[in-house]
Amino acid sequence: MSVLTSGDHPDTASGATAANGTNGAQVDLGPATALSCRECGERFPLGPIFACTSCFGPLEIAYDFPTEGPEALRARIAAGPNNIWRYAPLLPVPADVAEHPNLNPGCTPLVRADRLAAELGITGELHIKDDSGNPTHSFKDRVVANAVEAARAFGFTTLSCSSTGNLAGAVGAAAARAGLRSCVFIPHDLEQGKVVMAAVYGGELVAIEGTYDDVNRFCSELIGDPIGEGWGFVNVNLRPYYAEGSKTLAYEICEQLGWKLPDQLVIPIASGSQLTKIDKGLKELIQLGLVEDRPYKIFGAQAEGCSPVSRAFKDGHDVVRPVKPDTIAKSLAIGNPADGPYVLDIARRTGGAVEDVDDEQIVAAIKLLARTEGIFAETAGGVTVGVTRKLLAAGVLDPAATTVVLNTGDGLKTLDAVAGTTGPSATIRPNLDSFREAGLA
Amino acid sequence: MSVLTSGDHPDTASGATAANGTNGAQVDLGPATALSCRECGERFPLGPIFACTSCFGPLEIAYDFPTEGPEALRARIAAGPNNIWRYAPLLPVPADVAEHPNLNPGCTPLVRADRLAAELGITGELHIKDDSGNPTHSFKDRVVANAVEAARAFGFTTLSCSSTGNLAGAVGAAAARAGLRSCVFIPHDLEQGKVVMAAVYGGELVAIEGTYDDVNRFCSELIGDPIGEGWGFVNVNLRPYYAEGSKTLAYEICEQLGWKLPDQLVIPIASGSQLTKIDKGLKELIQLGLVEDRPYKIFGAQAEGCSPVSRAFKDGHDVVRPVKPDTIAKSLAIGNPADGPYVLDIARRTGGAVEDVDDEQIVAAIKLLARTEGIFAETAGGVTVGVTRKLLAAGVLDPAATTVVLNTGDGLKTLDAVAGTTGPSATIRPNLDSFREAGLA
């Protein structure tokens, strides 16, 4: 992976400098005050950089959080808009963010899943956090919405990313609404449906003759070149801001539970960023006194065909060995997950685990969730529900606890996963005799 | 069309009688008190009937509405859940409806569309009511959610419908969540994507060898047969309850505008029920003092390939002559719209109009909305945006007024409409020279 900092690439950094003045002090990203290295703690001014110049560790946002006390803060959040911007005091966005044109994702349903619980033998509360309700029907709208605000703050005029699916649509839509140019890079052999979703918002869509890895390498090259000046790659040079969007899942879950922590969360792992940021969000809520400080367990879910973190967890390793993905859960198919080691750390620290399920179990879980709760999840949702079932059978998940399982995307985008085994119960002629013969009466 | 009443079909009515006692008095559907004939005003006890025994007119719900006054009612609504059940005091549902397992649709975004307004030459406020945010991504979730509560009240155990698309998925999902059996009837030659969406929720899906008209005729036969006892057909014997769900669009739009009426609404027409019920909802808000009593104009939108109401409006007729649909806007392709005459009446009474656009204009409008606002609409949304543009050009819509345009479904369900003309800007090799040659730098 290419490591990019302002020191390495003055051309890119100049975009930030122009907007920031000389030291980043003029960037208004609300409570965000600096970038901080996750490994060595070194601080940098807010800007479009994502790796520490000293140790190459990933950068995170440092904040000056509100000091008004939990009750006042809860009231301020409750009075906010019905989307992620209600949590603006805890995000790297300006205070007037809700006035900007943005897709305004979030406040997706937390569905009490009693029928699924009964089938799984769960006696406690089971909830599905269903992020298919976001504007482009995946959790990616949360992270992209935060990246858009950073792009604005840094004076970027083009929003960009490499993607094989959900992210392409989220970036195309968000840029269109924000009035930014977009340029999205995809492998040339994607399914037509995904290409249409990525292209319909009218931005530039560039197909690359090569694999997804080739696309990524090309994007890194582009950031370092003068062509890329003024470009915000949401998951590269805007990554610290982008990633913070996943914290809103933690905030919403706790607010929807009445400002309570769940006992157990089951979260999918692609790069591992989402799981890591949900943990960060939960810790912030404790720190701010918005929820009671008590233990919670985080469980990571992977597809067997791309399970490097699950493998490392089971083997007791701290290092994640890259794999070549081969699974129907394409939105989770990152063979070399950047945040894998952090995920291992969180699962072990909280008393959770990382588990995986095979493609057949994923399809069965998609159908189970649809049949019991009327939620048609994408394959990533099949992975979390499937892993929940497997961990319950193994006695690892507590069936009496309050459990939240994430569905991060929409079944309409991964129809192929179930199409082969889902169809009419019967085909009949339009008369009662034919209906009776089919045995459905 | 088959006309069904409790008098005609004692077998079906018996399902109601069992739950209702002898006179319907025991059915708890909140403020709903009776069924009332839209034509002759005759009243019937609440039950699974949909046509007047005296004049065969359609039946509507009669209510005892709250008398607490507008301020108290607004406060009660604001304190309600973030879905259509916040309006339970105005719907045929019990007061504790939010406690029942239901898909809980509604509270979808009202998007301020400044960039689209600029392109269309609108100087007033333009808003898109984007119902693709519902659980199965169409407005059908609103009507089906109301039908589910009626089905419960009447003791039905099977939820059913005939459908060619959005309704099949909405019924399958809602029944799954409610723990009801579902049996959905579709023509045998539907696209695979729609079949998967209809089947994935695990209910019975019956493909009929015949046209959609054959499917409808068969469903009417089934309701009259003992097999159909205990079955609630959402758009037939539950239609009065089902149709009321569309009123929530009117309630939400006004609440999201700060309890104000918009000046102009552009609404798609399939059967015409949605437009009719939105008008009913607006009138109720005025009657209850929740919004100021002032004029509003309602505009109906059809596809040229299925424009019987638009044709009648332009010809000055009160009667709608049926047509054979031929348009890409399949969710609006009802050639003999039941509520067509009421739509004509509303458009004329409010000073609105009915207009249509051809398939090319529909596709262009889908792309315009996606490019300016990041909303990927289904073909029905292309129809409303296209008609908005056409009516502005003709000077019929006031560009300085507050206008709300409905998008009732999701582009992911009608990919074919844009797939042929939507794709990558360029295909390149993964290097900077190739990118420069493509002229996108």
mmCIF file of N, CA and C in Angstrom, chain A residues 4-24 27 46-49 151-157 222-232 237:
data_model
loop_
_atom_site.group_PDB
_atom_site.id
_atom_site.type_symbol
_atom_site.label_atom_id
_atom_site.label_comp_id
_atom_site.label_asym_id
_atom_site.label_seq_id
_atom_site.Cartn_x
_atom_site.Cartn_y
_atom_site.Cartn_z
ATOM 1 N N LEU A 4 1.020 7.969 1.892
ATOM 2 C CA LEU A 4 1.064 9.329 1.372
ATOM 3 C C LEU A 4 0.918 10.321 2.514
ATOM 4 N N THR A 5 1.806 11.280 2.549
ATOM 5 C CA THR A 5 1.697 12.348 3.549
ATOM 6 C C THR A 5 1.954 13.673 2.872
ATOM 7 N N SER A 6 1.713 14.728 3.585
ATOM 8 C CA SER A 6 1.920 16.048 2.976
ATOM 9 C C SER A 6 3.393 16.246 2.642
ATOM 10 N N GLY A 7 4.274 15.669 3.463
ATOM 11 C CA GLY A 7 5.691 15.802 3.194
ATOM 12 C C GLY A 7 6.099 15.090 1.921
ATOM 13 N N ASP A 8 5.513 13.921 1.685
ATOM 14 C CA ASP A 8 5.879 13.153 0.505
ATOM 15 C C ASP A 8 5.382 13.794 -0.780
ATOM 16 N N HIS A 9 4.194 14.397 -0.730
ATOM 17 C CA HIS A 9 3.554 14.831 -1.964
ATOM 18 C C HIS A 9 3.095 16.265 -1.876
ATOM 19 N N PRO A 10 4.000 17.178 -2.064
ATOM 20 C CA PRO A 10 3.649 18.589 -1.944
ATOM 21 C C PRO A 10 2.524 19.011 -2.877
ATOM 22 N N ASP A 11 2.422 18.355 -4.021
ATOM 23 C CA ASP A 11 1.370 18.761 -4.958
ATOM 24 C C ASP A 11 -0.014 18.544 -4.363
ATOM 25 N N THR A 12 -0.181 17.392 -3.748
ATOM 26 C CA THR A 12 -1.469 17.099 -3.138
ATOM 27 C C THR A 12 -1.685 17.969 -1.920
ATOM 28 N N ALA A 13 -0.609 18.092 -1.126
ATOM 29 C CA ALA A 13 -0.736 18.867 0.102
ATOM 30 C C ALA A 13 -1.093 20.323 -0.198
ATOM 31 N N SER A 14 -0.690 20.787 -1.370
ATOM 32 C CA SER A 14 -0.943 22.188 -1.687
ATOM 33 C C SER A 14 -2.433 22.485 -1.721
ATOM 34 N N GLY A 15 -3.231 21.477 -2.103
ATOM 35 C CA GLY A 15 -4.679 21.672 -2.046
ATOM 36 C C GLY A 15 -5.103 22.047 -0.640
ATOM 37 N N ALA A 16 -4.496 21.359 0.337
ATOM 38 C CA ALA A 16 -4.825 21.642 1.731
ATOM 39 C C ALA A 16 -4.288 22.998 2.149
ATOM 40 N N THR A 17 -3.070 23.266 1.746
ATOM 41 C CA THR A 17 -2.437 24.504 2.174
ATOM 42 C C THR A 17 -3.230 25.718 1.703
ATOM 43 N N ALA A 18 -3.685 25.631 0.462
ATOM 44 C CA ALA A 18 -4.442 26.751 -0.079
ATOM 45 C C ALA A 18 -5.668 27.045 0.785
ATOM 46 N N ALA A 19 -6.324 25.990 1.227
ATOM 47 C CA ALA A 19 -7.540 26.185 2.008
ATOM 48 C C ALA A 19 -7.241 26.468 3.474
ATOM 49 N N ASN A 20 -6.109 25.939 3.946
ATOM 50 C CA ASN A 20 -5.811 25.952 5.374
ATOM 51 C C ASN A 20 -5.072 27.183 5.860
ATOM 52 N N GLY A 21 -4.591 28.000 4.967
ATOM 53 C CA GLY A 21 -3.566 28.939 5.395
ATOM 54 C C GLY A 21 -2.294 28.139 5.612
ATOM 55 N N THR A 22 -1.493 28.506 6.564
ATOM 56 C CA THR A 22 -0.190 27.855 6.689
ATOM 57 C C THR A 22 -0.181 26.692 7.662
ATOM 58 N N ASN A 23 -1.126 26.619 8.565
ATOM 59 C CA ASN A 23 -1.016 25.583 9.590
ATOM 60 C C ASN A 23 -2.312 24.831 9.870
ATOM 61 N N GLY A 24 -3.288 24.961 8.988
ATOM 62 C CA GLY A 24 -4.519 24.198 9.188
ATOM 63 C C GLY A 24 -5.477 24.839 10.160
ATOM 64 N N VAL A 27 -9.130 25.735 8.940
ATOM 65 C CA VAL A 27 -10.114 24.746 8.516
ATOM 66 C C VAL A 27 -11.167 24.583 9.591
ATOM 67 N N LEU A 46 -4.956 19.518 10.591
ATOM 68 C CA LEU A 46 -5.998 18.937 9.733
ATOM 69 C C LEU A 46 -5.663 19.207 8.272
ATOM 70 N N GLY A 47 -5.672 18.165 7.475
ATOM 71 C CA GLY A 47 -5.358 18.309 6.060
ATOM 72 C C GLY A 47 -5.603 16.990 5.355
ATOM 73 N N PRO A 48 -5.444 16.956 4.032
ATOM 74 C CA PRO A 48 -5.722 15.728 3.285
ATOM 75 C C PRO A 48 -4.547 14.753 3.313
ATOM 76 N N ILE A 49 -4.173 14.323 4.489
ATOM 77 C CA ILE A 49 -3.105 13.333 4.644
ATOM 78 C C ILE A 49 -3.644 12.184 5.468
ATOM 79 N N ALA A 151 -13.783 17.348 1.958
ATOM 80 C CA ALA A 151 -13.429 17.827 0.617
ATOM 81 C C ALA A 151 -13.754 19.311 0.478
ATOM 82 N N ARG A 152 -14.915 19.714 0.973
ATOM 83 C CA ARG A 152 -15.291 21.129 0.952
ATOM 84 C C ARG A 152 -14.291 21.973 1.736
ATOM 85 N N ALA A 153 -13.954 21.488 2.933
ATOM 86 C CA ALA A 153 -13.064 22.262 3.811
ATOM 87 C C ALA A 153 -11.685 22.449 3.178
ATOM 88 N N PHE A 154 -11.244 21.454 2.431
ATOM 89 C CA PHE A 154 -9.909 21.528 1.838
ATOM 90 C C PHE A 154 -9.941 22.135 0.440
ATOM 91 N N GLY A 155 -11.087 22.567 -0.009
ATOM 92 C CA GLY A 155 -11.181 23.218 -1.311
ATOM 93 C C GLY A 155 -11.087 22.268 -2.490
ATOM 94 N N PHE A 156 -11.330 20.979 -2.268
ATOM 95 C CA PHE A 156 -11.310 20.032 -3.378
ATOM 96 C C PHE A 156 -12.544 20.234 -4.261
ATOM 97 N N THR A 157 -12.365 19.995 -5.550
ATOM 98 C CA THR A 157 -13.479 20.174 -6.480
ATOM 99 C C THR A 157 -13.894 18.861 -7.150
ATOM 100 N N LEU A 222 -2.158 8.517 -9.252
ATOM 101 C CA LEU A 222 -2.878 9.735 -9.623
ATOM 102 C C LEU A 222 -2.793 10.790 -8.524
ATOM 103 N N ILE A 223 -2.875 10.351 -7.261
ATOM 104 C CA ILE A 223 -2.802 11.296 -6.144
ATOM 105 C C ILE A 223 -1.444 11.997 -6.113
ATOM 106 N N GLY A 224 -0.397 11.265 -6.482
ATOM 107 C CA GLY A 224 0.939 11.834 -6.453
ATOM 108 C C GLY A 224 1.266 12.689 -7.668
ATOM 109 N N ASP A 225 0.379 12.717 -8.653
ATOM 110 C CA ASP A 225 0.630 13.432 -9.903
ATOM 111 C C ASP A 225 -0.109 14.780 -9.896
ATOM 112 N N PRO A 226 0.420 15.776 -10.610
ATOM 113 C CA PRO A 226 -0.285 17.065 -10.685
ATOM 114 C C PRO A 226 -1.732 16.935 -11.148
ATOM 115 N N ILE A 227 -2.041 15.938 -11.951
ATOM 116 C CA ILE A 227 -3.437 15.748 -12.396
ATOM 117 C C ILE A 227 -4.370 15.651 -11.197
ATOM 118 N N GLY A 228 -3.867 14.986 -10.128
ATOM 119 C CA GLY A 228 -4.710 14.726 -8.966
ATOM 120 C C GLY A 228 -4.867 15.913 -8.031
ATOM 121 N N GLU A 229 -4.269 17.047 -8.387
ATOM 122 C CA GLU A 229 -4.399 18.209 -7.522
ATOM 123 C C GLU A 229 -5.864 18.658 -7.473
ATOM 124 N N GLY A 230 -6.363 18.904 -6.262
ATOM 125 C CA GLY A 230 -7.767 19.289 -6.116
ATOM 126 C C GLY A 230 -8.714 18.101 -6.054
ATOM 127 N N TRP A 231 -8.127 16.885 -6.045
ATOM 128 C CA TRP A 231 -8.956 15.683 -5.995
ATOM 129 C C TRP A 231 -8.987 15.125 -4.569
ATOM 130 N N GLY A 232 -10.178 14.837 -4.071
ATOM 131 C CA GLY A 232 -10.324 14.143 -2.804
ATOM 132 C C GLY A 232 -10.706 12.692 -3.044
ATOM 133 N N ASN A 237 -6.782 9.946 0.462
ATOM 134 C CA ASN A 237 -6.317 11.164 1.152
ATOM 135 C C ASN A 237 -7.370 11.816 2.044
#
